[in-house]
XYZ file of C-alpha atoms in Angstrom:
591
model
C -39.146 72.543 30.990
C -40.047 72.385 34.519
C -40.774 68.815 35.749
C -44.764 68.031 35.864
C -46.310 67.102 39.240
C -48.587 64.711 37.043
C -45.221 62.167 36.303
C -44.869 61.731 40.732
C -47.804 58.613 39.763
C -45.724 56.859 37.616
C -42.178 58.134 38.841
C -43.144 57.003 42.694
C -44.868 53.522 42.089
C -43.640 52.394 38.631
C -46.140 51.285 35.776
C -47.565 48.313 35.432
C -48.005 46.581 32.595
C -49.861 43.754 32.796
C -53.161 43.541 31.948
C -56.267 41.493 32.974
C -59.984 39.788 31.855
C -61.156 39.256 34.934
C -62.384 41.425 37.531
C -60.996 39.338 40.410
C -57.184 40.313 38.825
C -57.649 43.648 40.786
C -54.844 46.264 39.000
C -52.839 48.290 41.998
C -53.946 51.552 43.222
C -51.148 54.197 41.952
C -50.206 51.762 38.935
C -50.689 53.013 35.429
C -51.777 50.232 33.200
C -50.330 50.285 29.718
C -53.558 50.630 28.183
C -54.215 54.111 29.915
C -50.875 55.324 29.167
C -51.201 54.173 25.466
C -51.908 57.565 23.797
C -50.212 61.013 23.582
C -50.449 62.296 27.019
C -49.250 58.837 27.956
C -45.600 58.848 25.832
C -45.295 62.394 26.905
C -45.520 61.664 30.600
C -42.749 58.905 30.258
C -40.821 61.059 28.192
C -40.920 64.014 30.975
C -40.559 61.473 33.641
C -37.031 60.241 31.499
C -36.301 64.431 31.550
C -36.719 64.645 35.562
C -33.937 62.607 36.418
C -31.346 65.153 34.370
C -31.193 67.032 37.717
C -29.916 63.783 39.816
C -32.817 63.757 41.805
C -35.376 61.268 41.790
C -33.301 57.534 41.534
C -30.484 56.179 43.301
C -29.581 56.991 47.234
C -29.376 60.947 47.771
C -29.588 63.565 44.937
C -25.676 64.556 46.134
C -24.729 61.278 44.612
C -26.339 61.586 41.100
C -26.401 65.608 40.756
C -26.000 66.807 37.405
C -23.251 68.980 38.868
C -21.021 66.494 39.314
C -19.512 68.087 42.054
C -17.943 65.067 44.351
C -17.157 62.552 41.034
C -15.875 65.897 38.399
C -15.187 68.610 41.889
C -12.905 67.266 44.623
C -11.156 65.424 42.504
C -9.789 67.870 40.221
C -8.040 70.136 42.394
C -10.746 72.366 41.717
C -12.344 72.176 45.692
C -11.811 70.309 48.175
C -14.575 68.532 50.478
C -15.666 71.360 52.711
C -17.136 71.094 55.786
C -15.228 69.561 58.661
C -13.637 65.988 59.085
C -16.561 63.975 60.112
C -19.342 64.922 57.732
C -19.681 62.833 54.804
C -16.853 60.691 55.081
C -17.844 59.264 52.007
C -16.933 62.007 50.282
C -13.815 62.596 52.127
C -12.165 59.239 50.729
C -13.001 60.059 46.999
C -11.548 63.595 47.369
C -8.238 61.617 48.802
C -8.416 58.853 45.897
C -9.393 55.963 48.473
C -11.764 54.476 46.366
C -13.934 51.644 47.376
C -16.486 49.362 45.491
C -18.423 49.730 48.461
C -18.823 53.829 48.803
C -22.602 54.246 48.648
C -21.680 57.384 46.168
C -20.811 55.164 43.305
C -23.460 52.767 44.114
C -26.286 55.684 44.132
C -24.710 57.242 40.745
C -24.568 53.839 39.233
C -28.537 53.590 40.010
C -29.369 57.444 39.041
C -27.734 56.497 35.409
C -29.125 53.353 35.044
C -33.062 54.505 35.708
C -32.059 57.687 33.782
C -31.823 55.247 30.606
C -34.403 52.402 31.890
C -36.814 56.071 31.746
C -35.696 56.797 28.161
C -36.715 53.356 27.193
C -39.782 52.865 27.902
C -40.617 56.097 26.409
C -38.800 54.784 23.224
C -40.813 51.450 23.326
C -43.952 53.437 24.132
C -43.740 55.850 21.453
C -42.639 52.639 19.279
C -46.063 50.935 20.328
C -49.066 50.425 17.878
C -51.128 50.769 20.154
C -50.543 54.779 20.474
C -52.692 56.006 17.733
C -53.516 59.689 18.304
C -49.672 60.797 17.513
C -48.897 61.330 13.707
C -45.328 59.210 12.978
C -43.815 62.487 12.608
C -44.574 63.365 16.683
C -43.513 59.303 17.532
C -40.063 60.518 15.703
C -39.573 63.599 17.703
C -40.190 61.277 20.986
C -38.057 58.928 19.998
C -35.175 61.475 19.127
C -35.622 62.871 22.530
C -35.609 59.910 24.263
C -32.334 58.858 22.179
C -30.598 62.075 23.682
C -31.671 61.549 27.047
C -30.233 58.004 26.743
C -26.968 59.129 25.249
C -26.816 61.446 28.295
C -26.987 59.041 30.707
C -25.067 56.515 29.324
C -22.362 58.781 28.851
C -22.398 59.799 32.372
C -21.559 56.324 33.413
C -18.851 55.807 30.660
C -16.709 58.784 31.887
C -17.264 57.420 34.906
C -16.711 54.057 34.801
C -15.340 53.785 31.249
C -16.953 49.903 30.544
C -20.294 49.853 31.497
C -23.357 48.249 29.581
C -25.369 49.858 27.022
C -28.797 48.996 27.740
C -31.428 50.094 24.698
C -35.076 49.200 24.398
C -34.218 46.142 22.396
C -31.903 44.690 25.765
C -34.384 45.577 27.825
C -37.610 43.032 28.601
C -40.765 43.996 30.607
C -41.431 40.119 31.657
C -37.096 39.474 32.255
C -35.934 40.859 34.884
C -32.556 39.253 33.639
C -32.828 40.920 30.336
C -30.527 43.488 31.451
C -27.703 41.773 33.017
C -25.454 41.689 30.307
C -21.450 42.206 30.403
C -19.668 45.357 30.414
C -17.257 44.001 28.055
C -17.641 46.116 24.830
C -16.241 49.661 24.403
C -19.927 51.998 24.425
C -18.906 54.969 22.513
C -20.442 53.913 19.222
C -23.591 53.405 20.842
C -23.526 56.696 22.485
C -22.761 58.141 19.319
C -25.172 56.642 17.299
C -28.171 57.834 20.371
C -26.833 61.413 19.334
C -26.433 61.185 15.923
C -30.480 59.687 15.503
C -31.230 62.637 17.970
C -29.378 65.482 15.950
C -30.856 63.821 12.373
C -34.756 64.436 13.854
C -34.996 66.787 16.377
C -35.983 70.730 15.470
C -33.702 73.415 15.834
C -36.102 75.277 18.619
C -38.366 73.612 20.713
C -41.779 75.666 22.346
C -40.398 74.180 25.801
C -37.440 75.306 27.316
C -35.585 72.415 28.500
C -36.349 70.158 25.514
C -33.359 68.972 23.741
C -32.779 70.143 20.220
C -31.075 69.330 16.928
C -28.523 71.563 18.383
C -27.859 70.318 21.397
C -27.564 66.932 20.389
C -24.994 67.800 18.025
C -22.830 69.405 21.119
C -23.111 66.143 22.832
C -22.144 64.205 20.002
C -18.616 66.515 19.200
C -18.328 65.807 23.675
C -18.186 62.139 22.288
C -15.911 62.620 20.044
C -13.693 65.287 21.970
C -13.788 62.303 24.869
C -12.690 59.689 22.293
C -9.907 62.136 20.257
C -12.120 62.442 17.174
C -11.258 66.139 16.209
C -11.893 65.666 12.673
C -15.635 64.525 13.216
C -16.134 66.987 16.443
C -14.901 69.871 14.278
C -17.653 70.278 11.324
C -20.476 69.844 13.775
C -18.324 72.638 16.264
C -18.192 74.863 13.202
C -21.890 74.378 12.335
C -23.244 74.971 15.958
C -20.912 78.321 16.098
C -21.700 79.578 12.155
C -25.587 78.387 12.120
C -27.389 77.712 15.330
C -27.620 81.575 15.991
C -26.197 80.974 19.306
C -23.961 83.807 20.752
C -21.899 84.429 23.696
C -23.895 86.557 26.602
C -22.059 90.168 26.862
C -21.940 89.760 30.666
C -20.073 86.144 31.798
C -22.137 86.256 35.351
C -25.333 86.026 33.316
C -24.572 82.162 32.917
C -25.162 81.744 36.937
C -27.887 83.923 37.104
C -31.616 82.786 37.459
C -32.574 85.401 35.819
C -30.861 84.751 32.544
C -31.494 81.132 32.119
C -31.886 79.582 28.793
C -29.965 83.023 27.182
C -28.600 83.142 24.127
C -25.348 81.614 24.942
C -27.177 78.176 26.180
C -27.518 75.079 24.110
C -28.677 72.854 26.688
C -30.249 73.205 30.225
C -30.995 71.301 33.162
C -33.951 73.097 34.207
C -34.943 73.286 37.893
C -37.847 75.387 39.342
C -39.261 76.340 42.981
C -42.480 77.120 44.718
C -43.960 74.903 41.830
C -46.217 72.989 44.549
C -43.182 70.611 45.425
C -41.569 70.273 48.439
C -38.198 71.678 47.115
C -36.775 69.034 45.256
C -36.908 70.160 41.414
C -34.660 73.011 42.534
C -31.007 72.090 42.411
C -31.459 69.785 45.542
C -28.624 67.415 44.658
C -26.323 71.014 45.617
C -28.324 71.251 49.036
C -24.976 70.992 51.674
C -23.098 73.405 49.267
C -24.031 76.529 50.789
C -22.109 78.938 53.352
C -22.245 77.774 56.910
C -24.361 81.011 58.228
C -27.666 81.941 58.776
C -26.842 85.845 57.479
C -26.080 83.951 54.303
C -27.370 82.451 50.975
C -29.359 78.985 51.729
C -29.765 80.451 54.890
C -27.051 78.439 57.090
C -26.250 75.007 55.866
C -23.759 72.810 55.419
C -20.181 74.340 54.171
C -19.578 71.698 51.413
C -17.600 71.553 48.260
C -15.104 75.027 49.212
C -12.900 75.679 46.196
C -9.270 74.879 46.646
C -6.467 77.578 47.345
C -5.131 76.253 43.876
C -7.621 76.893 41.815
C -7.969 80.968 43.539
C -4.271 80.868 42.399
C -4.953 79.776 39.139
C -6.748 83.214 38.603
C -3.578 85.107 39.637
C -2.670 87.211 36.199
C 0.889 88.638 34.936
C 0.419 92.427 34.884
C -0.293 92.550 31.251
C -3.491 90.334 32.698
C -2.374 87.006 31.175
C -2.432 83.337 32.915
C 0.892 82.535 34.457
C 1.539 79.337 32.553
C 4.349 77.603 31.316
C 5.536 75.886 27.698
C 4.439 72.039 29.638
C 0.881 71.062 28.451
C 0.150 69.732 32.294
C 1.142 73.248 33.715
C 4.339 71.615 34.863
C 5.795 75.249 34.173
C 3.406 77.309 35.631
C 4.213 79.677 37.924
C 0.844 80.390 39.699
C 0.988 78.468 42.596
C 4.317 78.826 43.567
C 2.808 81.331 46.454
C -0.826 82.119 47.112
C -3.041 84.664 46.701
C -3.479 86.556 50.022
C -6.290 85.251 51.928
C -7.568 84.843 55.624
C -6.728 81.126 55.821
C -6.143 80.849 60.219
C -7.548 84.319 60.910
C -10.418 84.276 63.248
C -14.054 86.632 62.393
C -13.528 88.680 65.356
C -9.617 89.412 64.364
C -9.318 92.667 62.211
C -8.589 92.052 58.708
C -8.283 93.677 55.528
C -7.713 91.478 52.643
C -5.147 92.553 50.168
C -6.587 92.913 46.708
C -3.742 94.704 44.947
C -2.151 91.484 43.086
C -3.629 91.249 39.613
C -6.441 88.709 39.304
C -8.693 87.502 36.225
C -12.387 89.214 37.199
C -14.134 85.737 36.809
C -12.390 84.907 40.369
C -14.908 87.025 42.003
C -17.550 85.427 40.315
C -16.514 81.750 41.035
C -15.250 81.751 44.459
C -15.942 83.732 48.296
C -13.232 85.789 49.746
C -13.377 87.441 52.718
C -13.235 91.399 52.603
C -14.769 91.239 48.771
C -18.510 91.722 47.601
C -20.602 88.441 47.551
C -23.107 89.134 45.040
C -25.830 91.478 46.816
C -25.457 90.513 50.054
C -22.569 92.955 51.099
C -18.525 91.591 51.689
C -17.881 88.563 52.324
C -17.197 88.248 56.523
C -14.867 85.509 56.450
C -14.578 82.743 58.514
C -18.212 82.942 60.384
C -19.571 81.533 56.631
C -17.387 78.723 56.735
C -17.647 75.757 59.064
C -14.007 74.878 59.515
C -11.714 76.869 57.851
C -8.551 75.201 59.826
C -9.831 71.678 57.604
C -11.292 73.010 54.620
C -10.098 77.093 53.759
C -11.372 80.248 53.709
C -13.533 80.338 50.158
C -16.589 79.295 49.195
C -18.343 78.568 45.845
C -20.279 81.032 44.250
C -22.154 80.448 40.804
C -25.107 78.494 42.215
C -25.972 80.993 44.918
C -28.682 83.405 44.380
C -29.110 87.204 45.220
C -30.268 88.359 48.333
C -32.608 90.354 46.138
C -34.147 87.362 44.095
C -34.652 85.362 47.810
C -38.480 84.291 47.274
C -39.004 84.317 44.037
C -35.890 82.491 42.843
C -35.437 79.583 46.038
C -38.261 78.017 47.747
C -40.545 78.738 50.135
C -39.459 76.392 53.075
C -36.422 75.570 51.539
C -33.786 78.396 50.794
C -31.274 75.584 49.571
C -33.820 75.084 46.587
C -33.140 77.224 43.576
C -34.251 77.925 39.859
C -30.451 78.563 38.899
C -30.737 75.815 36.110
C -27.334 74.155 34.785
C -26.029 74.976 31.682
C -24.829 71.606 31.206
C -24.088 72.615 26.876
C -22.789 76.477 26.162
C -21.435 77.842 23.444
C -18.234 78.735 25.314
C -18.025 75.173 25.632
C -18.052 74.760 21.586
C -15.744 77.931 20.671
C -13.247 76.106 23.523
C -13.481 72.447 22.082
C -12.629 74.149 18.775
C -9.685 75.985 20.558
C -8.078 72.706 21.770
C -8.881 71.170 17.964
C -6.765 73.927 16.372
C -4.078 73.535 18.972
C -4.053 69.470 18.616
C -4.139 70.124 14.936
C -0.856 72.497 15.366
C -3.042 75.436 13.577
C -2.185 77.664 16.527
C -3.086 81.175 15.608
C -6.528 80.132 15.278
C -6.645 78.244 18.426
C -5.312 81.705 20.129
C -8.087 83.728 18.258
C -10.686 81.239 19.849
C -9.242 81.387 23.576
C -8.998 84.995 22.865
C -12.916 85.129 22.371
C -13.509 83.713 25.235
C -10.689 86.104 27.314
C -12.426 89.479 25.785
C -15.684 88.563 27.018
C -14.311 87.853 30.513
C -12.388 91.600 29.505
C -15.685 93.347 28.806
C -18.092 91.921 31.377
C -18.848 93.877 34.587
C -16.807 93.325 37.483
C -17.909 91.714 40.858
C -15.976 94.330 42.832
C -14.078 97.642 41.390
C -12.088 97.240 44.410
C -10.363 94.401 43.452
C -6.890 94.860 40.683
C -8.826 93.271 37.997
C -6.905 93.228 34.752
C -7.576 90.747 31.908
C -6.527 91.021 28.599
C -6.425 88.422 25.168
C -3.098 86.849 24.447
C -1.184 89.347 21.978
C -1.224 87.953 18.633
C 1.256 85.442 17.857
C 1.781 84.080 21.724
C 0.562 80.575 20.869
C 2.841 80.331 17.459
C 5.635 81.745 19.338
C 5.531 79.537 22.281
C 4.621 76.191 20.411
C 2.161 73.583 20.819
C 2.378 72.455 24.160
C 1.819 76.187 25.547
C -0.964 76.724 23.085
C -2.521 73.320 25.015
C -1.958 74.469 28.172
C -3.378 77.886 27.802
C -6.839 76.403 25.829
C -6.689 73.887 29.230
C -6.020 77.045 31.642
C -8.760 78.558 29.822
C -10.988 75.372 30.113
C -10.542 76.350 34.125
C -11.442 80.236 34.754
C -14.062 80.054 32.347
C -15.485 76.146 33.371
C -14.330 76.531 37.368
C -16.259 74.400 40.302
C -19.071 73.254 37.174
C -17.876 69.616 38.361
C -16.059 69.211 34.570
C -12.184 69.390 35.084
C -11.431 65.716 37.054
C -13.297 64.107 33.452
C -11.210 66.736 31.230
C -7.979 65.889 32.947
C -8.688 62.378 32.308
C -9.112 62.788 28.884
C -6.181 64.995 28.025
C -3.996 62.834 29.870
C -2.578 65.092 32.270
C -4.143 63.805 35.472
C -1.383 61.849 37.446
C 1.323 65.041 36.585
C -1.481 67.643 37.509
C -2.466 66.706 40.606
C 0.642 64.652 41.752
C 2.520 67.486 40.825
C 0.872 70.366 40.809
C -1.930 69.898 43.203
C -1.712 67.476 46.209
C 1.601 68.112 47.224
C 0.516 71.762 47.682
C -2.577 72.283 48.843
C -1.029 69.766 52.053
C 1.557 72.041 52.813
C 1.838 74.531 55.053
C 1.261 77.502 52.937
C 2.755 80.994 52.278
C 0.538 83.872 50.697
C 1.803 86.866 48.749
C 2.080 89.440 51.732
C 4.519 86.825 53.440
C 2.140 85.393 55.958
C 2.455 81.860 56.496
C -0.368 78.977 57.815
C -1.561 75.249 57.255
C -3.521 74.257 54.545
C -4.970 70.526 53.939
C -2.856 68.592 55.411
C -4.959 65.556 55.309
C -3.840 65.459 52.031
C -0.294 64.466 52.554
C 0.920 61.523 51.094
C -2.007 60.979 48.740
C -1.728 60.307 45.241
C -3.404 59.757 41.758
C -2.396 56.643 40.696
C -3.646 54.874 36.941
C -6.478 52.827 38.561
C -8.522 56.375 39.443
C -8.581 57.229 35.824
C -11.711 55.436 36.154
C -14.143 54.994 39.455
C -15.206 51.367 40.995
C -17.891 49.948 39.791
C -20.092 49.990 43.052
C -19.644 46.137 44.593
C -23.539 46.046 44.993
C -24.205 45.975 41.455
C -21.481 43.140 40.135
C -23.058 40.775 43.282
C -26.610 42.044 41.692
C -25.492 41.444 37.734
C -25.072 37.522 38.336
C -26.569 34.953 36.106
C -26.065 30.943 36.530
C -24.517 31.925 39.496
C -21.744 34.128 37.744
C -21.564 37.985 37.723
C -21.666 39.408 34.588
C -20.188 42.840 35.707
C -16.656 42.918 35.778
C -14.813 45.542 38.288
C -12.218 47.908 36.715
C -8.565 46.768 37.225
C -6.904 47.718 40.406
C -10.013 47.441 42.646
């Protein structure tokens, strides 16, 4: 559902509701009165205008801060990417990739807004659709508002509690036109239930198929509510809704794995839930993915067109895609990939070597084929637009590496139709925030917490022989992927069968600003990336054909400690939340 030009009145000025007798009380220019809104077209404009926030645009400081990517919060944290760019820009971004974390970052302060007018949005549509005054809807269509409203709230709300863990839950009853208080309230109860119950109400009254794409469905919100529960441990209440969504909603994994980053194949069959974004729509650029705008190779000759060289994926995670010859993951028997053997030397890249210096990347290693869908390398196709030149698309490579990301860029054949017309850092590449991949994976890790491990390995293989059968980015490359022969999992045990359903998680989930949130939740964070990650990617490194060079060495010496299990609640907001003279927000221990 492409945002509406007609919401910009009430998104840009706000709504007023007051209401006057006398002529004198003269209502402001740009204000809609709640009288004018009080009918069908009304609620639906608030609803959309609740919707137009799901891209991160719209509320809080920058889009960058609040994009539904989640690249700096769920990205550079994860050992996933790293920063990009050089030293100097964005050194915002620069301490959360290096676990400095202050109240005061203006990130967390413009997520902490973005979320917050995400779910001040839903509620007034709720209260809206809720009024008597709206009389030309039927209470069947006030329902369907209502349930959509419910899963927009549950969305936003649950992107602060992953973020923040305690935060408040703010519904329509909290929330008082006339109090500007009304919503200062602790952050001292656990949220989930409330989340929960937003999804459940959604899921018990929305259709299964909506005539807009981009409307949430009984579907979807049954996805978000087994993410609750998958957050929280719940695997016996995720599991029947899993199983329902996989055996009933007639969704289906695409044959081709690119065709979830293609424009041209958004809302396929695989997709439960979109973020949709559109260009040339009369806007000046903004309901494309704008919140990505600096991630984008650092080149004129490339796509966007020649800024900024953020958010590079990490020489670990091109590693990660390294394969055994029988084109397996190289993991070990500890479920934090303590044993793995991936990154013990790198994939052969041109991490030092200058544009003008010849070069011919080695490609003979065996690598998963999603690699070449996820990341840049020099010497291998880039989409359309030829091989990949190397270090004249990347603004530092001696700070940041040699790679770039991948699934948000568009073909050189789809430029015009598919980013804007000023703008060529504005795409319709929507976000498939829900897939099905996503459910067939959440079941995997169920069956492997439940110890029923041959079905866990039948799920992860699903998932492995569509990656098998999907067309390659380039034949030139040794790309060999197979499933894991039957029996692996039983035969290895429990903690393998994690690991590989977590490996999987990866490839399959790579730079979609998930993995720092997943390590959190499966507990694995401080032995991932104290162990695994940060140590590594600081070091001078040495790649496969012997060839040594420097990596990120800014990143020596920094560590994941307990406290960044959870962000900072932004310092701007707990001086804001006071009442009597008392904040009511409470920051999270250890800031």
């Amino acid at each position: 559902m492409k945002k509406l030009i007609i919401f910009a009145l009430f998104a840009t000025v706000g709504i007023n509701f007051s209401c006057s007798e006398s002529f004198l009380e003269v209502q402001p220019q740009g204000a809609a009165s709640l009288t004018s809104l009080s009918n069908k077209s009304g609620v639906n404009a608030l609803l959309i205008g609740a919707y137009s926030l799901l891209d991160g645009v719209g509320a809080g400081n920058t889009g960058r801060q609040s994009t539904i990517s989640n690249y700096v919060f769920g990205g550079i944290t994860s050992g996933d990417a790293v920063k990009g760019t050089d030293a100097g820009d964005q050194p915002e971004q620069s301490f959360i990739e290096q676990y400095t974390w202050f109240a005061e970052n203006t990130y967390f302060n413009g997520k902490w807004q973005h979320t917050y007018d995400g779910v001040a949005r839903s509620n007034e549509a709720i209260l809206l659709a809720k009024s008597p005054d709206v009389k030309d809807m039927t209470e069947a269509e006030k329902t369907q508002v209502i349930a959509e409203a419910r899963f927009l709230r549950g969305h936003y709300h649950f992107e602060g509690k992953k973020m923040w863990n305690m935060i408040p839950y703010i519904d329509e009853n909290t929330y008082k036109r006339d109090d500007p208080n009304s919503t200062k309230i602790p952050n001292d109860k656990d949220i989930w239930p409330n989340i929960e119950a937003d999804f459940k109400f959604a899921a018990d009254n929305l259709p299964a198929t909506q005539a807009q794409k981009g409307r949430a469905t009984k579907w979807a919100a049954m996805a978000y509510l087994a993410k609750t529960y998958m957050f929280q441990k719940k695997y016996s209440l995720a599991k029947p809704l899993l199983l329902d969504i996989l055996q009933n909603s007639g969704k289906k994994l695409v044959a081709d794995y690119h065709d979830n980053y293609r424009n041209t194949t958004n809302n396929n069959i695989e997709s439960i839930f979109e973020v949709q974004f559109s260009v040339n729509d009369g806007s000046t650029g903004n309901n494309g993915n704008a919140g990505d705008n600096l991630n984008w190779p650092y080149s004129a000759n490339a796509p966007g067109r020649g800024c900024c060289g953020f958010y590079q994926p990490s020489q670990n995670l091109v590693n990660a895609f390294k394969t055994t010859t029988d084109g397996l993951p190289m993991i070990g028997k500890n479920k934090a990939g303590l044993e793995d053997t991936y990154n013990e030397v790198d994939l052969p890249n041109d991490q030092g070597i200058g544009a003008a210096a010849a070069f011919v990347l080695d490609v003979s290693a065996p690598v998963d084929p999603r690699l070449d869908w996820t990341v840049g390398r020099r010497g291998v196709n880039f989409l359309d637009w030829g091989k990949m030149p190397g270090s004249t698309w990347i603004r530092d490579q001696n700070y940041a590496g040699p790679y770039s990301g991948k699934k948000w860029m568009y073909y050189l054949a789809d430029e015009g139709s598919s980013t804007h017309s000023t703008s060529r850092r504005s795409v319709n590449n929507n976000y498939r925030l829900l897939k099905l991949s996503m459910v067939i994976l959440w079941l995997a890790e169920i069956e492997a917490e439940e110890n029923n491990l041959s079905k866990a390995e039948e799920y992860v293989n699903m998932i492995r022989n569509r990656a098998k059968n999907s067309k390659v980015q380039d034949a030139s490359v040794n790309n060999v992927i197979n499933p894991y022969p039957a029996g692996t999992f039983a035969a290895n045990g429990k903690d393998f069968a994690l690991n590989a359903v977590y490996m999987e998680n990866r490839l399959e989930f790579a730079m979609e600003g998930h993995r720092f949130f997943d390590l959190v939740r499966w507990g694995i964070a401080s032995d991932f990336l104290n162990k695994m990650y940060i140590p590594k990617e600081g070091a001078p490194g040495r790649d496969m054909t012997g060839r040594t060079y420097n990596k990120r060495s800014y990143m020596v010496g920094k560590s994941f400690t307990d406290k960044n299990r959870y962000f900072p609640l932004p310092i701007d907001e707990i001086l804001n939340s006071q009442k009597a003279g008392k904040p009511t927000l409470k920051q999270n221990d250890g800031y």
